[in-house]
Short mmCIF file of C-alpha atoms and ligand atoms in Angstrom, two decimals:
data_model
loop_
_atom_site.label_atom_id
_atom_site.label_comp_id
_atom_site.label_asym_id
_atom_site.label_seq_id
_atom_site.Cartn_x
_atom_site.Cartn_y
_atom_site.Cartn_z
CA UNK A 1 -44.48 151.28 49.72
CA UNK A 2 -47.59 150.34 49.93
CA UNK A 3 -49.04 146.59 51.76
CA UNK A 4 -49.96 145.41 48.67
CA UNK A 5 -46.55 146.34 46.73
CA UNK A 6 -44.75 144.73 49.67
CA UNK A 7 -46.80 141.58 49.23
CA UNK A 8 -46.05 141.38 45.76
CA UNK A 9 -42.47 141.19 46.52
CA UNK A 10 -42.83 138.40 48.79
CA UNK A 11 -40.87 135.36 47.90
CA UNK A 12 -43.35 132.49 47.43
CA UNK A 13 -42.33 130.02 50.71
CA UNK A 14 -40.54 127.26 49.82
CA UNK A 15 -42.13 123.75 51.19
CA UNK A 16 -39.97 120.95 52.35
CA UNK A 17 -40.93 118.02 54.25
CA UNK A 18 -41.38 117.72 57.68
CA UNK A 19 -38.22 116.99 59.75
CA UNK A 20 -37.92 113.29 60.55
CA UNK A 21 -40.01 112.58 57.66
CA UNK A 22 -38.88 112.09 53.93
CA UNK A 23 -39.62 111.02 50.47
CA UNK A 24 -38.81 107.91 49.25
CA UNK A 25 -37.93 108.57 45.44
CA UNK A 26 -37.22 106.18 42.50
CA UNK A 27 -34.88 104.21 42.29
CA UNK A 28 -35.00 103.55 45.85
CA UNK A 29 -38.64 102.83 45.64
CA UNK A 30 -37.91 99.60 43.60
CA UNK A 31 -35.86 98.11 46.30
CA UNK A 32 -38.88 99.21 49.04
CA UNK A 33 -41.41 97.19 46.52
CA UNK A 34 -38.89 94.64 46.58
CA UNK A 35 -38.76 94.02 49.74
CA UNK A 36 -42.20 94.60 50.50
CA UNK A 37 -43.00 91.46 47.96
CA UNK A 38 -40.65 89.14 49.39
CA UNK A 39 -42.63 90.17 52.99
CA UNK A 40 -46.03 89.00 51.39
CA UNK A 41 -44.76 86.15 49.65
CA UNK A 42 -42.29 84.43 52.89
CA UNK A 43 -45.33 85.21 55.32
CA UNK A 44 -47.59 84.04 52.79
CA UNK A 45 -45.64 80.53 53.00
CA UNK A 46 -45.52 80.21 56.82
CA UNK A 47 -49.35 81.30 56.94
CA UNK A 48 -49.64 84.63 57.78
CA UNK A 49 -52.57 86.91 56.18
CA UNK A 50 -52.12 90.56 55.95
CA UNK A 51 -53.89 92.69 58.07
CA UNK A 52 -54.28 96.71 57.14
CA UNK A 53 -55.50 98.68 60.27
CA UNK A 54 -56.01 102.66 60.38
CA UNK A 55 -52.96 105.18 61.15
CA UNK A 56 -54.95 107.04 63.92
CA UNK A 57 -56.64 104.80 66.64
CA UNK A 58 -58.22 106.16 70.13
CA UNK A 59 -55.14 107.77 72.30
CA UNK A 60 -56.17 105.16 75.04
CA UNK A 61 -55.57 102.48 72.88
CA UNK A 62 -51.82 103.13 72.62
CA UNK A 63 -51.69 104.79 76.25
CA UNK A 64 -53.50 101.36 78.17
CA UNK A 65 -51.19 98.85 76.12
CA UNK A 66 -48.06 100.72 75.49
CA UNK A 67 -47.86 102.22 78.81
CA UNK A 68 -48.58 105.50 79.14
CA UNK A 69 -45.43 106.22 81.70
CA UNK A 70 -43.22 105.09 78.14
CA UNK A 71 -41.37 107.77 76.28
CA UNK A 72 -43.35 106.60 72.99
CA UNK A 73 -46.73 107.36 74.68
CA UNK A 74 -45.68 109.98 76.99
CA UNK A 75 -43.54 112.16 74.09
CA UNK A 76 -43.26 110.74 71.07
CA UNK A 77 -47.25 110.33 69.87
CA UNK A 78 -48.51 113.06 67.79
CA UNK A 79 -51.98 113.21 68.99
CA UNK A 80 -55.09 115.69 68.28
CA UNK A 81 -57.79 116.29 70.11
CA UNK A 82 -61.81 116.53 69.43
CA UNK A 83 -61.71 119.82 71.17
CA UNK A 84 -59.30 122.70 71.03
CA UNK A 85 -58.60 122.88 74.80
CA UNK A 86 -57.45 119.51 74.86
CA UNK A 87 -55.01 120.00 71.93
CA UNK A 88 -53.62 122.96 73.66
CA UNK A 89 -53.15 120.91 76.03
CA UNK A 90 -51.11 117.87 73.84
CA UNK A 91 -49.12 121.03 72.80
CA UNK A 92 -47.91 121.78 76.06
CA UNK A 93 -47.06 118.27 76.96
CA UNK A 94 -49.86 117.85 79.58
CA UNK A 95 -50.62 114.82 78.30
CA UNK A 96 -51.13 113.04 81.85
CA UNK A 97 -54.05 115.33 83.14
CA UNK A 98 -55.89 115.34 80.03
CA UNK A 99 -55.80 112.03 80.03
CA UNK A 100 -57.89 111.18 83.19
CA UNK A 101 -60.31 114.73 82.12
CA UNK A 102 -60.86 113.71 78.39
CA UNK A 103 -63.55 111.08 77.23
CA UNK A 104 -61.10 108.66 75.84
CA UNK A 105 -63.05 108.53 72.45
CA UNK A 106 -62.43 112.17 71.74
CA UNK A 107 -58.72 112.06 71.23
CA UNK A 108 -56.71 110.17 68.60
CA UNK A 109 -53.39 109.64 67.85
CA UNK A 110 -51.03 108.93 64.56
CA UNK A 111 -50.00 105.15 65.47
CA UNK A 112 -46.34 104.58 66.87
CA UNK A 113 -46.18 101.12 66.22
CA UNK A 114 -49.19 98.51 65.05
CA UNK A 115 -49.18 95.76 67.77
CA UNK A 116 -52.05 97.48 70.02
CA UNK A 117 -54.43 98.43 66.84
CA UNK A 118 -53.84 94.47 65.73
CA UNK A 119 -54.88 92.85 69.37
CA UNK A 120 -57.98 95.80 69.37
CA UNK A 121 -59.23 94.02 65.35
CA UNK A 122 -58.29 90.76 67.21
CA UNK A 123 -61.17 91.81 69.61
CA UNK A 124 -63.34 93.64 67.41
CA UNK A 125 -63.72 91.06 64.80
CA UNK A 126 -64.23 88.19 67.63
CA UNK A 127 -61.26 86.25 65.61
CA UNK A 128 -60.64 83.84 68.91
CA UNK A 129 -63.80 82.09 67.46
CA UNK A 130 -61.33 81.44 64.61
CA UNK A 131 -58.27 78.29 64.44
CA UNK A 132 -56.23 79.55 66.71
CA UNK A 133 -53.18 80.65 66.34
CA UNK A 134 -54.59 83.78 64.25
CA UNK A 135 -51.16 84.79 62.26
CA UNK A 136 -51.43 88.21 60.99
CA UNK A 137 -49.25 90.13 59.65
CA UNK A 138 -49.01 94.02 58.24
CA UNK A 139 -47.11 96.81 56.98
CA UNK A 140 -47.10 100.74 56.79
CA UNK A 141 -45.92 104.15 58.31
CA UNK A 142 -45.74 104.86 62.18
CA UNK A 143 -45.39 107.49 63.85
CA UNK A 144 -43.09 108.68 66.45
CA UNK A 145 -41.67 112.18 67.43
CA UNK A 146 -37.90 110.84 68.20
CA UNK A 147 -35.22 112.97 67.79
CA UNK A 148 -34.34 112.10 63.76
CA UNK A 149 -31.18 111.08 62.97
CA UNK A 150 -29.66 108.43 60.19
CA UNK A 151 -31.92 105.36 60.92
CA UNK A 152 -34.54 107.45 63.37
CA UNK A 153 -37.48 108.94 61.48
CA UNK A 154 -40.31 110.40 62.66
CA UNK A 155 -42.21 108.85 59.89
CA UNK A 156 -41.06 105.43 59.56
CA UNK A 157 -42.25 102.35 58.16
CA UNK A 158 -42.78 98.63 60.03
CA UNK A 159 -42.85 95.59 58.74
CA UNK A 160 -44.59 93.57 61.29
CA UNK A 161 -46.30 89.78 62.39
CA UNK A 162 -48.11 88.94 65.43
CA UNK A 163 -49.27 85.65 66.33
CA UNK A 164 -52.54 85.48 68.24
CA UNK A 165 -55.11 82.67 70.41
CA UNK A 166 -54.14 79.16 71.01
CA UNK A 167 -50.90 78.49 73.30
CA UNK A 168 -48.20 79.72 74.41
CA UNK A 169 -46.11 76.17 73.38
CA UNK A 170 -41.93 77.20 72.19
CA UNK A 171 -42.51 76.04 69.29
CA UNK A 172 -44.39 79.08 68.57
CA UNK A 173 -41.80 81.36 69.57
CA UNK A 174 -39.13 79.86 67.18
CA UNK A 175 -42.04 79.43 64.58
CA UNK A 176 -42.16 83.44 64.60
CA UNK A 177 -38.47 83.96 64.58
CA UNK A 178 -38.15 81.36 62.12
CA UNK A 179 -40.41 83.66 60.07
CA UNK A 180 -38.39 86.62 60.23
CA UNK A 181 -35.05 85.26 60.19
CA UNK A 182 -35.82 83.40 56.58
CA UNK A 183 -37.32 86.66 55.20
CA UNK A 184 -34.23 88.23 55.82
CA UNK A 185 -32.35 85.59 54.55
CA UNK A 186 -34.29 85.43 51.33
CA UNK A 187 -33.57 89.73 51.12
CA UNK A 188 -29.81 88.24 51.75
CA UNK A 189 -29.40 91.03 54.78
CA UNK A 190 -25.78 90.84 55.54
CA UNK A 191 -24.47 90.43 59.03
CA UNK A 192 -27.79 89.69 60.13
CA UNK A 193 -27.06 88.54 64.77
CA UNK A 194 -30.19 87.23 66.25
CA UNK A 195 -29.96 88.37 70.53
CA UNK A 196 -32.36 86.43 72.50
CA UNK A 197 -33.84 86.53 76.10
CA UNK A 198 -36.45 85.69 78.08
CA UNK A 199 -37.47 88.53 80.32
CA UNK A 200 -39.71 86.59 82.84
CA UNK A 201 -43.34 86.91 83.51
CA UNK A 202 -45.64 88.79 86.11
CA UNK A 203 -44.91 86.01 88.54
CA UNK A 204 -40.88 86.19 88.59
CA UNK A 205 -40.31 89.47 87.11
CA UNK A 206 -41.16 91.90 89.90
CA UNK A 207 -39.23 90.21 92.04
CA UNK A 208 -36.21 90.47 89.53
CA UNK A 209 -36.59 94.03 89.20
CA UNK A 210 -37.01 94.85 92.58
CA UNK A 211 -33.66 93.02 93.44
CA UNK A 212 -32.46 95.04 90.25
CA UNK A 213 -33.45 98.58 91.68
CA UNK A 214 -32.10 97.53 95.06
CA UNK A 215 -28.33 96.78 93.56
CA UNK A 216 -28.54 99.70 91.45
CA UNK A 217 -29.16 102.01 94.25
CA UNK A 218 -25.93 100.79 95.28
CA UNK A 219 -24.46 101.89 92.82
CA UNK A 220 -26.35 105.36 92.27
CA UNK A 221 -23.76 107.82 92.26
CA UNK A 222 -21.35 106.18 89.75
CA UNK A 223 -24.24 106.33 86.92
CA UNK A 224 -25.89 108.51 84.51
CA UNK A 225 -28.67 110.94 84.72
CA UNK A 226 -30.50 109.01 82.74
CA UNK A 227 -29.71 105.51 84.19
CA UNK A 228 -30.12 107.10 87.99
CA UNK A 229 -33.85 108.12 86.62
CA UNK A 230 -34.24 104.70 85.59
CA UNK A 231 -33.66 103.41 88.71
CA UNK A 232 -37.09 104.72 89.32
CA UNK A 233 -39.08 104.45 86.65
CA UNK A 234 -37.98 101.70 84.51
CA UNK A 235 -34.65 99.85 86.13
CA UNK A 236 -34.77 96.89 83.26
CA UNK A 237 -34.13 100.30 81.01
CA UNK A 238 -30.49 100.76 82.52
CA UNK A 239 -29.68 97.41 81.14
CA UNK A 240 -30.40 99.19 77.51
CA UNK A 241 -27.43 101.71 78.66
CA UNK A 242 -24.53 102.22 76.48
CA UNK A 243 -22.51 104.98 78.41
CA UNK A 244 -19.22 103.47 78.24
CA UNK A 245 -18.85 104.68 82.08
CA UNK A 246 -21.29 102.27 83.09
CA UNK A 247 -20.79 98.94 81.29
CA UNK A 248 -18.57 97.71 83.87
CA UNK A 249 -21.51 98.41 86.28
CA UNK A 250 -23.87 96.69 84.35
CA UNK A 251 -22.01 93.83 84.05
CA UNK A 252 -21.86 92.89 87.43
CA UNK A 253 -26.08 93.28 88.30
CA UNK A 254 -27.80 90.22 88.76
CA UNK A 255 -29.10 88.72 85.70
CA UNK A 256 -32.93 87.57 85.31
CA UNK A 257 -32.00 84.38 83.84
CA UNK A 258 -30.98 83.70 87.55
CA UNK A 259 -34.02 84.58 88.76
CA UNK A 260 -36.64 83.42 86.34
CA UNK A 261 -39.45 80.86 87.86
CA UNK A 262 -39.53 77.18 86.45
CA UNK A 263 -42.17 78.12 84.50
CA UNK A 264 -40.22 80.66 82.71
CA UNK A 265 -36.72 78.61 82.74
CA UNK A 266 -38.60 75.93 81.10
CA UNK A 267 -39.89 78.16 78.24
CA UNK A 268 -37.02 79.40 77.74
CA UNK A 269 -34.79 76.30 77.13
CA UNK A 270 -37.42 74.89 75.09
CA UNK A 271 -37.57 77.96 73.21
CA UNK A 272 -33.98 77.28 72.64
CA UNK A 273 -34.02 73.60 71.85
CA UNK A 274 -36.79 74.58 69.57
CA UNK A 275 -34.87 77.45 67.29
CA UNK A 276 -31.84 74.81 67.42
CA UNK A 277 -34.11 72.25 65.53
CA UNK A 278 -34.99 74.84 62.58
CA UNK A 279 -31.23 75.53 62.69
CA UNK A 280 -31.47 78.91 63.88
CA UNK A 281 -28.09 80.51 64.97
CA UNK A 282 -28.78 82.67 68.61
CA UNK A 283 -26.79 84.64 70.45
CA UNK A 284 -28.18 85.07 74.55
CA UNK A 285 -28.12 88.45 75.75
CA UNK A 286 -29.06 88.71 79.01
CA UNK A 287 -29.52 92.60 79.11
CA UNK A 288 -32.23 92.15 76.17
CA UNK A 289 -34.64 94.16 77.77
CA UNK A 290 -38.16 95.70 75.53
CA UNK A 291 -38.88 99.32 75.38
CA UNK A 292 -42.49 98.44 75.77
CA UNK A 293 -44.53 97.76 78.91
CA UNK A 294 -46.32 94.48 77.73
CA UNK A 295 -43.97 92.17 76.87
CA UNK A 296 -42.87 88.90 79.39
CA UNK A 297 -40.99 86.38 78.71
CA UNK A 298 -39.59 85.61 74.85
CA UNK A 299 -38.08 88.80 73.75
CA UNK A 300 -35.58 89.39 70.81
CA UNK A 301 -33.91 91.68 68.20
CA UNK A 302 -31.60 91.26 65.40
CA UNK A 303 -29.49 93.94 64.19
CA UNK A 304 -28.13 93.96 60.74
CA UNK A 305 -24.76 95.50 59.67
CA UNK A 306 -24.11 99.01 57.92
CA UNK A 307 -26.38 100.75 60.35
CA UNK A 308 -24.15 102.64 62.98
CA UNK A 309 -25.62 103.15 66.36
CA UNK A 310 -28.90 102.38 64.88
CA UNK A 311 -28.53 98.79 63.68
CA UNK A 312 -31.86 97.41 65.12
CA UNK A 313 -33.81 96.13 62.21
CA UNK A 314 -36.42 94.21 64.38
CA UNK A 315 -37.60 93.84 67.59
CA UNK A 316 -39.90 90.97 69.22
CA UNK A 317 -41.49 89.29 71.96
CA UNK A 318 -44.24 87.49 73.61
CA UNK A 319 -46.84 89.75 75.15
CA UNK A 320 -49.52 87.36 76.42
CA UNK A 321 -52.17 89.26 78.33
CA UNK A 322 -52.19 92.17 75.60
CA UNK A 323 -55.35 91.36 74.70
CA UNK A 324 -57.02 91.12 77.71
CA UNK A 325 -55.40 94.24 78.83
CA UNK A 326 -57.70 95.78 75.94
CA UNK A 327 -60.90 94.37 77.17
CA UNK A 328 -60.68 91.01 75.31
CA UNK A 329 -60.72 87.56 76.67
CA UNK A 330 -56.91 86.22 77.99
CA UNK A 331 -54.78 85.39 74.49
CA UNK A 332 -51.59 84.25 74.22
CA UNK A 333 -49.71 86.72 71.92
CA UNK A 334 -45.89 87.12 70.45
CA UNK A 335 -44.57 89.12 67.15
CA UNK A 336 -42.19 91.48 65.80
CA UNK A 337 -41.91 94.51 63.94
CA UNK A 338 -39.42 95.04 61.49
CA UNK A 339 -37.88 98.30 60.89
CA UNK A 340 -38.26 98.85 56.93
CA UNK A 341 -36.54 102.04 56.56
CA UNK A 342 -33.24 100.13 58.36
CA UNK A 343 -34.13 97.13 56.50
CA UNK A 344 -33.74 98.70 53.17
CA UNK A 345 -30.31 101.46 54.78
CA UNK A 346 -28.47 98.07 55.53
CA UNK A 347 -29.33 96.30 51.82
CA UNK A 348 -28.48 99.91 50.28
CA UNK A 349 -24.88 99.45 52.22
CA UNK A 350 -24.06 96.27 51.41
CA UNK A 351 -25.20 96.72 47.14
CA UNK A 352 -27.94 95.34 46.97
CA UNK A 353 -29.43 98.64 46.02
CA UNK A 354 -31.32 97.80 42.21
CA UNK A 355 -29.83 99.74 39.66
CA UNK A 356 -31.64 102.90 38.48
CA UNK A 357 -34.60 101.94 36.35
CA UNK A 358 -33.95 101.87 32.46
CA UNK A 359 -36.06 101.73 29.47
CA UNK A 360 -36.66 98.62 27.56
CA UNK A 361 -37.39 100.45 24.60
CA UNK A 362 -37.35 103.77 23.44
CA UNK A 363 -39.69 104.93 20.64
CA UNK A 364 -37.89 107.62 17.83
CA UNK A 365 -40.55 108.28 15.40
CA UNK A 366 -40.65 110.99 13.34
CA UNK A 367 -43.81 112.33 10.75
CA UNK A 368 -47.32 111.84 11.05
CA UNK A 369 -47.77 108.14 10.03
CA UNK A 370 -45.02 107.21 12.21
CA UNK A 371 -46.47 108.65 15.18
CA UNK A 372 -49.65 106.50 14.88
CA UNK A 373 -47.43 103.22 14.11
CA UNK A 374 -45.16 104.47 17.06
CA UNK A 375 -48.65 104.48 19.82
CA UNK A 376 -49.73 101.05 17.89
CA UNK A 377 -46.19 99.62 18.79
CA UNK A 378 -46.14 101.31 22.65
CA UNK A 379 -49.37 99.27 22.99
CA UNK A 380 -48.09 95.86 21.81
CA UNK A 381 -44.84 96.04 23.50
CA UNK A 382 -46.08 97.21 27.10
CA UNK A 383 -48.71 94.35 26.41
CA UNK A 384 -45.71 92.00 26.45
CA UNK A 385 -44.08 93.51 29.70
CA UNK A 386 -41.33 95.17 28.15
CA UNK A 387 -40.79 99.37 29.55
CA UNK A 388 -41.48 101.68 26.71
CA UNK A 389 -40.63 105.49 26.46
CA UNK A 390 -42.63 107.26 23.77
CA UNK A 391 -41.72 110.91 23.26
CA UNK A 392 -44.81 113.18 22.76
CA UNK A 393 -43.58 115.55 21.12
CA UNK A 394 -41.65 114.69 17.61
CA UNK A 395 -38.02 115.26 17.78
CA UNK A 396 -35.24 114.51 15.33
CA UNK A 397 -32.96 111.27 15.39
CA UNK A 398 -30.07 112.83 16.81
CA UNK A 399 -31.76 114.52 19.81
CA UNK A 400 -33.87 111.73 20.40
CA UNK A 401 -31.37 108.60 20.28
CA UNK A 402 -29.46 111.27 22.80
CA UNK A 403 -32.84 111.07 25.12
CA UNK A 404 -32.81 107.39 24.96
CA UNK A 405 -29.51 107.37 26.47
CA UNK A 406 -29.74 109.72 29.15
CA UNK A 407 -33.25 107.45 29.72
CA UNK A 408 -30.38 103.99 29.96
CA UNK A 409 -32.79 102.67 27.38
CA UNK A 410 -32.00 99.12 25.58
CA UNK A 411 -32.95 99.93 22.54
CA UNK A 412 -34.30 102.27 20.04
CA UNK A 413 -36.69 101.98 18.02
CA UNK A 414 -36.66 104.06 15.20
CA UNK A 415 -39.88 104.82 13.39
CA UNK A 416 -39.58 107.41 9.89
CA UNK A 417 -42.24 108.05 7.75
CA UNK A 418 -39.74 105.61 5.34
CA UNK A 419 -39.67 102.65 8.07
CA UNK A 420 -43.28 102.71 7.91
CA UNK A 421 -44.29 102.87 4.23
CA UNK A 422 -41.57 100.27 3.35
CA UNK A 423 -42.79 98.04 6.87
CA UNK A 424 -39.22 97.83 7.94
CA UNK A 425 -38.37 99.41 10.98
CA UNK A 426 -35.14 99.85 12.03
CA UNK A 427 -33.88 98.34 16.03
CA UNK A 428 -30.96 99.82 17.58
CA UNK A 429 -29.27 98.49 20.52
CA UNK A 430 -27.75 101.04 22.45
CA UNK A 431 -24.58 99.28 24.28
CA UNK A 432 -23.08 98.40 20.99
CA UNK A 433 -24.66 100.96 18.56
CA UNK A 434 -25.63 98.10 15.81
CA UNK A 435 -28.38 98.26 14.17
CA UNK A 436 -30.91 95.92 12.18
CA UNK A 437 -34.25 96.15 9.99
CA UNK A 438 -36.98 94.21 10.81
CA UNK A 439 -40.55 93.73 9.78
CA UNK A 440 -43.25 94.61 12.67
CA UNK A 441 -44.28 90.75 13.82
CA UNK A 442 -39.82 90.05 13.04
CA UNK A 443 -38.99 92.97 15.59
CA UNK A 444 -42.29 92.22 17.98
CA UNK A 445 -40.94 88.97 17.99
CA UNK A 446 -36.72 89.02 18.48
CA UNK A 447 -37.74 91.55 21.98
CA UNK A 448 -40.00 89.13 23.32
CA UNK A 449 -37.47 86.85 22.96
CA UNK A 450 -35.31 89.22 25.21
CA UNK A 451 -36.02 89.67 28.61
CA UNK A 452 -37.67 92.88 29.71
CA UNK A 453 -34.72 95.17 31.51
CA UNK A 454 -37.59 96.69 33.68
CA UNK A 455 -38.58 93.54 35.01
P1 AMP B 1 -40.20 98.95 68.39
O1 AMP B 1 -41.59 99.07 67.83
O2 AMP B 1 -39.77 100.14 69.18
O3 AMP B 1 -39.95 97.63 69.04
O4 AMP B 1 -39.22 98.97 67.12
C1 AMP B 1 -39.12 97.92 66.21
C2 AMP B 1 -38.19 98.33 65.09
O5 AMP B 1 -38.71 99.47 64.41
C3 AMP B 1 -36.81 98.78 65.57
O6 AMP B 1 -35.94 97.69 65.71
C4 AMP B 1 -36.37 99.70 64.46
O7 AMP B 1 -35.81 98.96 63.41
C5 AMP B 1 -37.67 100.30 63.98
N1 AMP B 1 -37.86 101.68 64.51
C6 AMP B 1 -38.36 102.05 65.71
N2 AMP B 1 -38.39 103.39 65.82
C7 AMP B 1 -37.91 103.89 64.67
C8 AMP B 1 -37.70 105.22 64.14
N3 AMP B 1 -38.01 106.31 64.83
N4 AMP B 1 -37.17 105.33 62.89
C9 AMP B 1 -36.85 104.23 62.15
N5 AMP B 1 -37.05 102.98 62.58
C10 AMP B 1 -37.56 102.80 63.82
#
């Protein structure tokens, strides 16, 4: 056989998306708009203004504020390079090297979460000249190569706040928990548990950790691989740990509340008394610790129910000295990010899912002069708000009153070449198969009266 012959024979390839990434089809989009609405109109109320900042930044941007020792900077980024060697390089996970070698303007990376690109626009556009607080918030795809699994994308989709400038008072803290906790409440989340904690600040918490490695090397050989790395690299991590083996380790470490500094202490109780006075229920959880380098004191997360192992839906804190980190003058800073595509998993499970998408009205017309009365009465109703179907393509009754079933339509609307010379067209509601004739404005007039299904 000839190349060419065996070419021919080749089975076009078959595309599918990307693992960890997915398509979010109709009617499941609905519920995403849904909820994305309800996000612009409770932020809207408590002051927030939306912010929209790129998907790719500098690398550095993520690596300086993130930390680039952090599994999200270290593994998870998908980053490219301006030149090809330092791509190969990403490729073969020598990310640390290239760091140091490459002019930190020539690589970029997809963003894994939005907090670092908000405090760099925060700088950019000079907003501390603005009021202070700045409240911004934002929403969009991130990027992260985790292992996927129900609830773990590696395209997923935050929904996320930051509060920016001014001080650091409590009542800004429960302000932005506040925020979060009543757009849930207006989605009606179900068995939504706000965890709280204050992690300390650069004054008490290396102290705490250090005390926290030093007890855990105690306890070295009864833990983990994972955990025992910790001990190094990140010890606040093995608090995160939920090997079954090891919660009765954990449980007897010291805890940081113990060993915050008064400063800390008193933001923390007045954080407290604060969320108490909007009448927001808290649980403490003293092993609360954040994945991410910059946060200090404040942290929190609520989980939501019908999520499994995965049943984060947000995650928060205060991460004063963010901005300076990034070359800006020192800014108080705290916010959250919501996890969307968890958000929308836990609504799906507990029915609040919308119903697939019907038709208000579909169109059965049938002959010439029918079809032009049929694109005259599209126009008015869809004017009005109502969902119209319009078949391009005539059909007869039968098939078509079949279509607008299978379409969950309302009604019909059936247009003949008789309906239209005699100006009575003929309405049929589907549910209960009756049927009545009605003159145009008549007909125009009883479905405005109804409400649209498709609203
Ligand atoms: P983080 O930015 O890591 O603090 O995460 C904030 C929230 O984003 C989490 O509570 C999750 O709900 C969500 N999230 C983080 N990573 C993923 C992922 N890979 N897939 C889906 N949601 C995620």
């Amino acid at each position: 056989m000839s190349e060419g012959a065996a070419k021919k024979e080749e089975k076009p390839r078959k595309f599918q998306a990307i693992r960890g990434t997915r398509d979010l089809l109709p009617p499941e989009t609905a519920l995403w708009n849904r909820v994305e609405q309800t996000a612009h109109t409770v932020f809207g109320t408590f002051g927030f203004g939306e912010i929209r900042v790129p998907i790719f930044e500098s690398t550095d941007l993520f690596a300086r504020s993130i930390g680039a020792e952090t599994d999200v900077v270290s593994k998870e980024m998908y980053t490219f390079g301006g030149f090809a060697e330092f791509s190969a390089k990403v490729r073969e996970g020598r990310m640390e090297g290239m760091l140091s070698e490459m002019p930190p303007e020539e690589m970029i990376s997809l963003r894994p979460e939005a907090t670092a690109s908000v405090c760099r626009a925060y700088i950019e556009h000079n907003m501390q000249q603005l009021p202070q607080p700045v409240k911004l918030y934002y929403m969009g795809p991130m990027f992260r190569r985790e292992r996927p699994q129900k609830g773990r994308y590696r395209q997923f989709y935050q929904i996320g706040a930051e509060m920016l400038g001014g001080t650091d008072a409590p009542a800004i803290d429960a302000e932005v928990i506040e925020t979060v906790m009543t757009f849930f409440d207006r989605l009606e989340l179900q068995g939504v548990q706000l965890d709280i904690n204050s992690i300390g600040d650069r004054n008490c918490r290396p102290k705490y950790v250090e005390l926290l490695r030093a007890e855990l090397l105690k306890v070295k050989d009864k833990l983990g691989p994972d955990s025992q790395r910790r001990i190094e690299t990140n010890p606040l991590r093995v608090l995160d740990s939920k090997l079954e083996s090891e919660q009765g380790i954990i449980a007897a470490l010291p805890r940081i509340a113990d060993h915050l500094c008064e400063e800390c202490a008193a933001h923390y109780a007045a954080v407290k008394h604060q969320l108490e006075m909007r009448g927001v229920i808290y649980r403490e959880n003293w092993r609360l610790v954040r994945g991410l380098d910059y946060y200090m004191r404040t942290t929190f997360e609520i989980t939501a129910q019908g999520l499994g192992s995965q049943n984060a839906v947000c995650g928060g804190g205060r991460y004063d000295g963010l901005v300076e980190l990034l070359g800006g003058p020192p800014t108080k800073g705290i916010g959250f990010a919501i996890g969307e595509d968890r958000l929308i998993l836990s609504l799906q499970e507990s029915g609040k899912a919308p119903a697939p998408q019907g038709r208000d009205v579909y169109i059965a017309w049938m002959g010439e002069k029918a079809h032009a009365t049929a694109i005259r009465a599209a126009k008015d109703l869809r004017a009005a708000g109502f969902s119209v179907e319009l078949p391009p393509i005539e059909q007869k009754f039968g098939k078509a009153l079949g279509q607008a079933d299978k379409l969950n339509a309302r009604y019909a609307l059936i247009l003949g070449d008789n309906e239209v010379s005699e100006g009575l067209w003929t309405l049929k509601t589907l549910a209960d198969g009756s049927q009545q004739k009605l003159t145009e404005p008549d007909l125009l007039q009883f479905l405005r009266e109804q409400k649209p299904v498709s609203s």
